[in-house]
XYZ file of C-alpha atoms in Angstrom:
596
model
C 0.000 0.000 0.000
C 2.857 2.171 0.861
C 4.873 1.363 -1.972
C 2.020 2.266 -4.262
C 1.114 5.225 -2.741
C 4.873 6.562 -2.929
C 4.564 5.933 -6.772
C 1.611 7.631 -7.155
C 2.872 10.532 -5.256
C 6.037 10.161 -7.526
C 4.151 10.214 -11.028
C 2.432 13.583 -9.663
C 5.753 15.360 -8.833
C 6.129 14.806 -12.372
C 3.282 16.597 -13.782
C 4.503 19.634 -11.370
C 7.914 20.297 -12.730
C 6.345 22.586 -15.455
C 5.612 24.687 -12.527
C 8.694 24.641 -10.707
C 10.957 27.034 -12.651
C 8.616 29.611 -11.962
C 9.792 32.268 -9.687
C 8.089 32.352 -6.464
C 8.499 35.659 -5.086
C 5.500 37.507 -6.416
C 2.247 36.024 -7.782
C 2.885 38.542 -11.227
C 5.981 37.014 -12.300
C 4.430 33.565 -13.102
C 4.990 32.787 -16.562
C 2.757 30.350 -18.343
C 3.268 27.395 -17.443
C 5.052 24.316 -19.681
C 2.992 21.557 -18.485
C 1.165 19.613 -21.791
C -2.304 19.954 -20.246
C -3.687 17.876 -23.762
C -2.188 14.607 -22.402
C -2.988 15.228 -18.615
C -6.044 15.946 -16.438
C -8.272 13.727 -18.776
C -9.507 11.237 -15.841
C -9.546 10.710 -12.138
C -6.269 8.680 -12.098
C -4.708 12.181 -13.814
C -6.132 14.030 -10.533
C -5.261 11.399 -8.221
C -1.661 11.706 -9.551
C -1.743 15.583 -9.249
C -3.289 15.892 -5.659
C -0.918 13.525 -4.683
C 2.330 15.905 -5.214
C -0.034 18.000 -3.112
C -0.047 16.316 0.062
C 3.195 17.922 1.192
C 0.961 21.230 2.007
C -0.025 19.865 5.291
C 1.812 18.507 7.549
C 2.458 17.319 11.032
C 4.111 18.829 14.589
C 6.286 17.590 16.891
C 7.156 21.059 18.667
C 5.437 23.594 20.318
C 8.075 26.195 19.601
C 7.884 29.282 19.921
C 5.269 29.098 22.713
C 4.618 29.512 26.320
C 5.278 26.019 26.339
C 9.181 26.179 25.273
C 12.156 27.815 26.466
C 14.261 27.960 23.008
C 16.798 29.038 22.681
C 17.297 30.315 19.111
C 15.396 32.994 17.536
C 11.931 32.390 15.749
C 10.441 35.222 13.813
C 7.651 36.361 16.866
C 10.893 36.657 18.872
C 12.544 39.129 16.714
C 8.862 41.111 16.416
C 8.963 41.293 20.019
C 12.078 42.787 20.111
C 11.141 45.290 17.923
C 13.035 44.243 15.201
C 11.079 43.737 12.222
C 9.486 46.158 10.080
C 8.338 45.843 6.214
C 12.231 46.391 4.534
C 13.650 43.095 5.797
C 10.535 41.168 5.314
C 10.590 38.075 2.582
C 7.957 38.699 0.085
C 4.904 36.072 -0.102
C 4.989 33.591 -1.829
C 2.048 32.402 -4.388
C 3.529 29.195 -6.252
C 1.823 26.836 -3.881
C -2.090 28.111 -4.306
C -1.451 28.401 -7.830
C -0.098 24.732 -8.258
C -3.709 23.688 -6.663
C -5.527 26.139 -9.357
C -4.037 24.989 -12.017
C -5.424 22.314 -11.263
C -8.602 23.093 -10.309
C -8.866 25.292 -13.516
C -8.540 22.475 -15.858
C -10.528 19.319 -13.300
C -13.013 19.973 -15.628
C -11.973 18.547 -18.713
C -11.837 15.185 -16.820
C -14.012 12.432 -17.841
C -15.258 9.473 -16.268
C -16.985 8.707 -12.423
C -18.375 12.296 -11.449
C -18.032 11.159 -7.609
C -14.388 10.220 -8.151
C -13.462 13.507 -10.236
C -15.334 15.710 -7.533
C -13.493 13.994 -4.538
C -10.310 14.993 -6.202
C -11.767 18.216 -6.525
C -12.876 18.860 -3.280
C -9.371 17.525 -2.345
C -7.227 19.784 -3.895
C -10.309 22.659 -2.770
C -9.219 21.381 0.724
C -5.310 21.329 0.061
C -6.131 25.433 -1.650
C -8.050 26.484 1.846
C -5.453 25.374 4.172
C -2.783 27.547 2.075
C -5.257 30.338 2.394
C -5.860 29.925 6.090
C -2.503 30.116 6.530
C -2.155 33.557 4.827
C -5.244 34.685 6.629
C -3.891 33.973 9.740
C -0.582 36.172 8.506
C -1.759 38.791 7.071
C -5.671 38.758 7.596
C -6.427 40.416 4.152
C -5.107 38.734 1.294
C -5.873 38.346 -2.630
C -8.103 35.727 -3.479
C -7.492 33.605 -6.745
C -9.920 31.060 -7.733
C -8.015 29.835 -10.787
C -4.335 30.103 -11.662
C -3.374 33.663 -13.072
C -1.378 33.916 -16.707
C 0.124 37.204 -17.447
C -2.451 38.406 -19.757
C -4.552 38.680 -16.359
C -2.890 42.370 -15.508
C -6.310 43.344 -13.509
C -6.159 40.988 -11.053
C -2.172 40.209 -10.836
C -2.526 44.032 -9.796
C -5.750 44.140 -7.793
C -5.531 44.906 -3.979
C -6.087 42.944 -0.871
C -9.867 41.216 -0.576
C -11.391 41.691 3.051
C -10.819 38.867 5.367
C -14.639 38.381 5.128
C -14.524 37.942 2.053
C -11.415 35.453 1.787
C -12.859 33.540 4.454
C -15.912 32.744 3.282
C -14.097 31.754 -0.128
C -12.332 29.307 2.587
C -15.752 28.101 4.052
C -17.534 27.250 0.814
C -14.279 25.156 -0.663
C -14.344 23.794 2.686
C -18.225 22.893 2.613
C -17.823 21.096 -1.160
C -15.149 19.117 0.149
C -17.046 17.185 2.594
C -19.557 16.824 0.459
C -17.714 15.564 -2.450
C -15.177 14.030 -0.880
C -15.275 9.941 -0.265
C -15.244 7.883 2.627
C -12.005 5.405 2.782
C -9.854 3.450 4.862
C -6.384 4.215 4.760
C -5.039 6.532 7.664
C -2.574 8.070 5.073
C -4.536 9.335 2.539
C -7.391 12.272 2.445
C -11.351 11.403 2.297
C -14.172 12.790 4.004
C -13.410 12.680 7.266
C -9.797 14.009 7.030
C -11.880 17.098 5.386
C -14.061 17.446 7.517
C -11.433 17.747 10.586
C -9.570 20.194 8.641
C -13.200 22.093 8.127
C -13.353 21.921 12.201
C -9.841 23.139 12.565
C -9.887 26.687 10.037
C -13.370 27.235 11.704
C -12.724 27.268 15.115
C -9.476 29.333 14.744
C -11.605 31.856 13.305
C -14.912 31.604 15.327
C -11.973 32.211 17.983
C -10.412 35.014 16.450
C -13.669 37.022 15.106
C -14.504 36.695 19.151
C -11.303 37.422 20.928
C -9.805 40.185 18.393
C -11.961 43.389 17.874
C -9.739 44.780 16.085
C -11.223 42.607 13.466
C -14.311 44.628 13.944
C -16.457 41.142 12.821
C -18.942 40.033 15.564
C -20.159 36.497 13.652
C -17.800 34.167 15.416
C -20.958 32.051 16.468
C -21.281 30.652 12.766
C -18.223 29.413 12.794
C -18.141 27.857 15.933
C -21.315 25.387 15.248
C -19.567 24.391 11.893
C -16.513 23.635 14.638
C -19.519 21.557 16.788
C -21.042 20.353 13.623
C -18.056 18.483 11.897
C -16.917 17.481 15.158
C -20.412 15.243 15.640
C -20.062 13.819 12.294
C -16.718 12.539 13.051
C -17.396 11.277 16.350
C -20.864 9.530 14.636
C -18.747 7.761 11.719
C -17.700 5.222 14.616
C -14.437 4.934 12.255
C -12.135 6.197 14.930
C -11.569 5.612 18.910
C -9.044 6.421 21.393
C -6.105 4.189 21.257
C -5.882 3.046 25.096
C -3.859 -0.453 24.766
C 0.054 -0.233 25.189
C 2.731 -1.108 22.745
C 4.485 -3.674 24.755
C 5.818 -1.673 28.315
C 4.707 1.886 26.723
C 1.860 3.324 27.495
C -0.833 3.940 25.148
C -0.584 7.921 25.091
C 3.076 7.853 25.047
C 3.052 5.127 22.185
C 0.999 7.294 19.550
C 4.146 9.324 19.589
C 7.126 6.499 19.390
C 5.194 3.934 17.565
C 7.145 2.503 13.928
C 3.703 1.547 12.621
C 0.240 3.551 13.088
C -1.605 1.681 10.225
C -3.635 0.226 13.015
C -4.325 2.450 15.502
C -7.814 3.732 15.361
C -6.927 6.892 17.025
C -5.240 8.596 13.756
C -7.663 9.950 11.073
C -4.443 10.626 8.855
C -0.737 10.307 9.724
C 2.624 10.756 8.537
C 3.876 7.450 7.208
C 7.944 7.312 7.623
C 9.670 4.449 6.251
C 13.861 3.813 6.237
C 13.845 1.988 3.524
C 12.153 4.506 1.564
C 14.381 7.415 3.060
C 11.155 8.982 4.651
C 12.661 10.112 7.585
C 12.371 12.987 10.096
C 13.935 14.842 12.401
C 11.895 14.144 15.952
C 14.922 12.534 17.199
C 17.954 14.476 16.238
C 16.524 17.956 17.162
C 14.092 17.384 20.025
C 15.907 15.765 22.794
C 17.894 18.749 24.740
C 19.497 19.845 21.643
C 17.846 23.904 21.723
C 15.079 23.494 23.785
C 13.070 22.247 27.074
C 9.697 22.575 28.215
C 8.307 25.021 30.246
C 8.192 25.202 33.935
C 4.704 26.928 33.180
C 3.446 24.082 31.477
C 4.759 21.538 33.782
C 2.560 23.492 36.405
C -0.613 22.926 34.194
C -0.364 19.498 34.404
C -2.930 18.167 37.435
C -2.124 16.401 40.929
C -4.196 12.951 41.738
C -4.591 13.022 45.694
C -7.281 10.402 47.257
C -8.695 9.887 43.642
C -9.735 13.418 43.216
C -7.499 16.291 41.029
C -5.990 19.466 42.169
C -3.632 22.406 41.094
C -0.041 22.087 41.502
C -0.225 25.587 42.650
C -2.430 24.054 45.936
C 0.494 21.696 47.069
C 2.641 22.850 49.603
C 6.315 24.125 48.706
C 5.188 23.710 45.308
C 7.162 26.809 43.714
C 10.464 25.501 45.100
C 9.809 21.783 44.491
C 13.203 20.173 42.572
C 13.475 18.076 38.990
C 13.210 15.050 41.247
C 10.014 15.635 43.188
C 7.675 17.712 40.632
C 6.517 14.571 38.893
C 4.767 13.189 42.088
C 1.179 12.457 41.447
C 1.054 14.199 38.586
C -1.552 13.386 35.830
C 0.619 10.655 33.856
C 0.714 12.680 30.277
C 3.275 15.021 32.513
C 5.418 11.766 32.627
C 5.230 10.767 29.256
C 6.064 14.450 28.043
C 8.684 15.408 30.258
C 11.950 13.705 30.693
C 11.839 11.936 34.265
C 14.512 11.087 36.821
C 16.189 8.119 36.125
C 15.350 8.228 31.908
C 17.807 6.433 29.644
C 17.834 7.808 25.993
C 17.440 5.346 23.373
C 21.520 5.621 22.656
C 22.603 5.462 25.978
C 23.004 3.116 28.968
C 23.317 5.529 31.783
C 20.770 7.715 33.492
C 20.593 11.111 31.278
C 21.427 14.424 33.215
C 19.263 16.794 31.589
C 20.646 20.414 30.421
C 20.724 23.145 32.684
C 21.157 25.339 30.129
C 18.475 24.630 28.073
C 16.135 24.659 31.152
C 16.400 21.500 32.615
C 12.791 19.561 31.250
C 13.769 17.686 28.055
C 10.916 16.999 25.983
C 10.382 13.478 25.651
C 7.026 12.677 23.560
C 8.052 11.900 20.457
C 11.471 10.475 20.920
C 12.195 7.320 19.341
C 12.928 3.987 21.257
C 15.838 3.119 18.780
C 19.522 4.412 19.248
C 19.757 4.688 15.576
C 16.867 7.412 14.975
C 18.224 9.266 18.153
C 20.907 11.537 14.978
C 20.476 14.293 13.260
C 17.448 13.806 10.230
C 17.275 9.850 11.077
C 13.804 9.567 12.963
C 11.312 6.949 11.205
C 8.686 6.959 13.776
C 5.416 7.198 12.053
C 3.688 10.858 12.684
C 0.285 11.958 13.970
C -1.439 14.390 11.791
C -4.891 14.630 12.874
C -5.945 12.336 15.713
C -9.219 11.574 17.313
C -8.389 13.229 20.383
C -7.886 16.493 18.519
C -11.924 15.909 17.804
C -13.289 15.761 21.326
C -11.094 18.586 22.174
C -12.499 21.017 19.743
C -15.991 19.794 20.424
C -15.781 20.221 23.391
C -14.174 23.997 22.985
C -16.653 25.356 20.744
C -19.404 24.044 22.855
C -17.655 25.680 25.961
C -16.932 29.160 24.431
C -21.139 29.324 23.639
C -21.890 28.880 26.829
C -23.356 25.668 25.926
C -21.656 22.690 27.326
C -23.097 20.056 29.224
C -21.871 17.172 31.355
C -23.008 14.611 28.712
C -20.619 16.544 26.840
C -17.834 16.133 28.892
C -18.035 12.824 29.634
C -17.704 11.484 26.043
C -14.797 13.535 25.310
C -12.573 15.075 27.723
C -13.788 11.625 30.471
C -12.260 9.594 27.314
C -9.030 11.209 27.332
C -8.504 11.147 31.164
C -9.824 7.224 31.333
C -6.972 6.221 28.550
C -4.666 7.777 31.241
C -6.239 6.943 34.541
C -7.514 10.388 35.539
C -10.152 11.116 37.706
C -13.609 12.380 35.867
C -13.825 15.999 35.536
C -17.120 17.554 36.923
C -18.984 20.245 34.670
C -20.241 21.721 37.606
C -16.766 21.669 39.957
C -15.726 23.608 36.333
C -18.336 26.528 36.609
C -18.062 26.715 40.803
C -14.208 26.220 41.433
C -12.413 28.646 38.942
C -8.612 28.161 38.765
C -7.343 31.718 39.488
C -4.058 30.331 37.585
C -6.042 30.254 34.385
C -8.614 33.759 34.728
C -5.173 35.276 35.199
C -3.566 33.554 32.004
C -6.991 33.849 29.701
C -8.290 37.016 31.169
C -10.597 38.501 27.955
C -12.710 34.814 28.082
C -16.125 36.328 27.286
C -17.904 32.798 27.408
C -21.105 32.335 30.138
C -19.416 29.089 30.980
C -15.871 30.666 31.731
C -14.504 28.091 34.115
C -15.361 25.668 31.407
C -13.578 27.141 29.115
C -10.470 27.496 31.175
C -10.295 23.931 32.079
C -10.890 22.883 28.091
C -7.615 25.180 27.469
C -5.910 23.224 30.470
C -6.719 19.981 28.913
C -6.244 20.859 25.562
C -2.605 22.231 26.323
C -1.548 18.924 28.000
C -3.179 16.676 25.626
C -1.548 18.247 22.273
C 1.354 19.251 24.340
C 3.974 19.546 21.376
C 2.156 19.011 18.409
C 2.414 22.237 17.168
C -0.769 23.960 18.301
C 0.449 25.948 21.163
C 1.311 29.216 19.562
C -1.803 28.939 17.243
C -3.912 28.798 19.910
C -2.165 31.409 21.918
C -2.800 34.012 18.985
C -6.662 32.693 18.193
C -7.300 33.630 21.624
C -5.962 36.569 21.441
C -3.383 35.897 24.618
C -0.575 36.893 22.192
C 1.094 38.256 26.079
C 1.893 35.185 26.972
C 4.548 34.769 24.398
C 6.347 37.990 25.727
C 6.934 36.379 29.470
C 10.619 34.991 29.365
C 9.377 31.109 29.597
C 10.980 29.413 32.947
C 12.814 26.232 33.583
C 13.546 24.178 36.568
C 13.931 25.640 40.233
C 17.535 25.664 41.350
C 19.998 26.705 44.448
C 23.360 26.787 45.307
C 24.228 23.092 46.639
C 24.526 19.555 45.624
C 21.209 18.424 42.613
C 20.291 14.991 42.264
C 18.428 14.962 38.678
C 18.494 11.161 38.113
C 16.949 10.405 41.012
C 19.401 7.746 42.679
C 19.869 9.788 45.686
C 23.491 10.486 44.935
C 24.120 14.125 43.441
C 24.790 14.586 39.817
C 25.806 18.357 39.669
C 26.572 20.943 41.623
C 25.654 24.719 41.430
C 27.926 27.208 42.779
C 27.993 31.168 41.912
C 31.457 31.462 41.277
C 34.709 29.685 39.411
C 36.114 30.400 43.267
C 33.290 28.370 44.577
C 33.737 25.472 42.139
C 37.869 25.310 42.873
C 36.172 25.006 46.521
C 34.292 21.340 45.894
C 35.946 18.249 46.942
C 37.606 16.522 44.697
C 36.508 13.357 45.958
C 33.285 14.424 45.644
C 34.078 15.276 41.728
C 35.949 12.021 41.672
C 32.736 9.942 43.557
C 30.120 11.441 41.920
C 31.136 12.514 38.527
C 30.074 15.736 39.381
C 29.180 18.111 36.673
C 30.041 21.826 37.682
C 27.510 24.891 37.213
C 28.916 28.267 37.459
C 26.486 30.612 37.461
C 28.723 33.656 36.797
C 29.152 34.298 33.478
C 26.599 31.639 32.244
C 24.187 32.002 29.638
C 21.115 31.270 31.929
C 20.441 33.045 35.320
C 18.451 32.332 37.975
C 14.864 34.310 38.914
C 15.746 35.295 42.288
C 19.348 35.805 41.948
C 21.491 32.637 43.637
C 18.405 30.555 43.634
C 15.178 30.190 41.456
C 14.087 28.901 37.973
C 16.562 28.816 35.169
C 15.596 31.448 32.364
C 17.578 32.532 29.367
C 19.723 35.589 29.854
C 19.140 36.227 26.223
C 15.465 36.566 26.982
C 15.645 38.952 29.920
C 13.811 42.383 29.263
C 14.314 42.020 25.746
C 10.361 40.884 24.900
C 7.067 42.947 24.454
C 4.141 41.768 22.543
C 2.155 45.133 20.617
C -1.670 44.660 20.753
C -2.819 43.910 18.308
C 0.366 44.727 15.964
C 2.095 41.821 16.487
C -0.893 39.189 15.501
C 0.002 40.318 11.975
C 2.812 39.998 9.562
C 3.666 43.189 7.828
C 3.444 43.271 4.086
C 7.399 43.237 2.330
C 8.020 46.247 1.038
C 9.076 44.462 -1.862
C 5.704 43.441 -2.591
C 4.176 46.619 -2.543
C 6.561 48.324 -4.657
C 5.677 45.295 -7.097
C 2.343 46.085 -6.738
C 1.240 49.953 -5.934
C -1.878 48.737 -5.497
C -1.004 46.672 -2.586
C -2.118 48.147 1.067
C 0.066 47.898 4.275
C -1.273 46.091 6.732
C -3.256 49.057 8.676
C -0.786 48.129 12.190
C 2.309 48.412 10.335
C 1.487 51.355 8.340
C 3.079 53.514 10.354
């Protein structure tokens, strides 16, 4: 099956290479293209071939940086915003070639004889394929161009036209969106697009911008309730297919969660709507292994906080166990809700290509991230990860049911027991209580989501909660940040573990591992012996390139990071326009926050 489908997606890379010399930079410099459209596009196997070359345009996560829920420690392009550094001169200019490889074909689908159902699921594919481009420049920008159909350079009024409102664009979005799940098949496979993969992507533009029409004013559109029942709608028709289920058996000693992330073969698991197939032999590999572990980044001591405490078979916050804020590497795990475990590195660990304990990096934090790092040595270097990748997963589902039922103010316990119950049974949780929701609001999260508007507010806090640990590096983090217009959160310097001067145990044999001292003068002062016994590794905090909050004791934070971050409201939700582009095209408006 895999072999085939790599050939298919092979013979459609070959009817895009008459598109691939075109220059990129600006949608008016596309020549006409060289593809020989009288030998191509004549029958569903012609479209099948095309949309296959296609599939590249969406793809998974297995990061959450840059985020709240990452200290990372290279620069991302929200980091240089925030520290005031970009403006429209040094900004790339957007590029077009992608949307216009999906209308080309979508310009000439109809010449295609044969099955009308199979020609319009390939249709409503590469529809699909065109919206999530789109979204993605909506989400940039806000107001963009729209192009049904690919533009030749005889087309000077629209290669020249201006920006279409984000209404506008949108809705374009929505009603591609609404012929693909009508058009498009059911199927099997968990690696290849049909109805329901469209209809989860449907769920997924919608509620990012039900969420942003309600949490950004700026916007000045007041319809995010539309877009939120398509969110609830989509959802239900997923969750009524009875194609998918939460995968809650292990793979061998790992646990279920923590297996959806490690696993060599997902072909099975009932959990994934689509995935990311990798294969060695093929030389389908990625890089979840080789960049992940320590290398540039840990998690977040504000995440780890999120996660809840299990005490006489009821939850709590961290926040509500005593000496929590000062709690070492070695004793914040206890009695934690088990997803903490299998997404931070714990005491004691052993990476995949090594036989000792690891000693996590200080200077990347101090909480490796360990969901989605491979059980086998040799996928532990650079680009050499074959683990098979979630895409869209059932889980993903309940969640944003669940959320868009929440943020109308019309959730009900039914509701949360046959999504967000699921997810805690698979992991042993205790139930979560609708009504312990609405009465017992987490100060922790009113503080973090302060503008939540909903009627059912505490609901909606704890859906965020859940949602954050259960799609903990994925990739969502920072989207969701922005669609609920929390875009403050990314400013805070993120936090790592809490240290002090003295000896730190971090593998959690009892015996001391390193040793943190404030001065070169204090490190000549250890023992030798105790070097010698305990293979001590030496932190000088002097001169480092972390420091500690509270001067010779606290969390680890990048020095980098200090005072150098401030999120603009709402400036920074947008991209400015390259200046590039708009001397390209006069006609071309600044974005109205960076027109200053």
């Amino acid at each position: 099956m895999i072999k085939s489908n790599i050939k298919i997606w092979m013979f459609g890379c070959i009817g895009l290479l008459g598109l691939n010399g075109c220059n990129d930079s600006f949608l008016e410099r596309y020549p006409e293209t060289s593809i020989t459209e009288d030998g191509f596009f004549n029958n569903a196997s012609d479209l099948e071939a095309y949309t296959n070359g296609l599939y590249g345009n969406i793809t998974s996560g297995y990061t959450d940086v840059p985020s709240d829920n990452m200290i990372y420690t290279e620069s991302q392009n929200i980091y240089s915003m925030m520290r005031g550094e970009v403006n429209p001169d040094n900004q790339s200019t957007w590029d077009w070639e992608k949307s216009r490889e999906v209308n080309f074909l979508l310009s000439r689908a109809g010449k295609a004889q044969g099955d009308t159902t199979e020609i319009n699921h390939y249709v409503g594919l590469a529809r699909m394929f065109r919206d999530k481009l789109y979204d993605d420049k909506v989400l940039s920008y806000s107001d963009v161009p729209w192009y049904s159909r690919d533009l030749q350079t005889t087309d000077k009024d629209l290669l020249y036209k201006t920006q279409d409102p984000r209404s506008l664009v949108v809705d374009s979005i929505m009603a591609d969106l609404e012929f693909a799940v009508n058009n498009m098949t059911d199927g099997t496979s968990r690696t290849r697009w049909f109805k329901n993969g469209a209809l989860a992507m449907q769920a997924r533009i919608a509620l990012a911008e039900g969420c942003w029409r309600k949490y950004h004013p700026e916007l000045n559109l007041n319809d995010s309730e539309r877009f939120l029942r398509i969110v609830i709608d989509a959802c239900q028709k997923i969750m009524d297919s009875g194609m998918y289920e939460l995968a809650t058996a292990k793979s061998g000693d790992i646990d279920a969660y923590e297996a959806l992330f490690c696993s060599q073969d997902l072909s099975n698991n009932k959990e994934m709507i689509i995935y990311e197939d990798y294969d060695k032999s093929l030389g389908r590999t990625h890089n979840a292994g080789g960049a992940l572990f320590d290398f540039n980044s840990s998690m977040s001591r504000d995440l780890m906080e999120d996660y809840l405490v299990v005490e006489d078979g009821k939850t709590k916050r961290f926040q509500d166990v005593p000496g929590y804020a000062t709690k070492k590497f070695t004793e914040v795990f206890e009695n934690r809700d088990p997803r903490m475990r299998q997404t931070f590195m714990t005491p004691g660990f052993v990476r995949a290509d090594k036989v000792d304990p690891y000693r996590p990096k200080l200077t990347m934090g101090g909480y490796p991230q360990v969901k989605f790092s491979p059980r086998m040595a040799e996928q532990m270097t650079w680009n050499n990860s074959y683990t098979d990748l979630p895409l869209i997963r059932y889980a993903e589902i309940l969640l944003m049911y669940v959320e868009a039922k929440a943020e109308l103010g019309e959730l009900k316990q039914d509701d949360v027991d046959r999504t967000i119950n699921l997810l805690r049974d698979r992991v042993g949780m205790p139930h979560a209580s609708l009504s312990d929701w609405l009465s017992n609001i987490d100060p922790v999260q009113a503080n973090r989501y302060s503008n939540v508007s909903s009627s059912q507010k505490g609901a909606v806090y704890e859906i965020r909660r859940e949602r954050r640990i259960e799609l903990a590096c994925e990739g969502f983090r920072y989207g969701d940040l922005r669609r609920w217009g929390c875009g403050k959160l990314l400013a805070n310097v993120p936090e790592g573990v809490y240290l002090e001067p003295g000896y730190l145990d971090v593998t959690g044999d009892g015996q001391p591992d390193y040793a943190i001292v404030a001065t070169k003068a204090d490190a000549d002062a250890i023992p030798q012996a105790d070097k010698d016994k305990y293979n001590l590794q030496v932190e000088i905090l002097e001169g480092n390139t972390y420091s500690l909050t509270n001067g010779n004791k606290g969390y680890v934070r990048m020095i980098s990071q200090v005072g150098r971050w401030t999120f603009v409201e709402p400036k920074y939700y947008y991209t400015p326009i390259a200046t590039e582009d708009l001397i390209y095209n006069p006609n071309l408006i600044q974005n109205k926050y960076w027109a200053e």
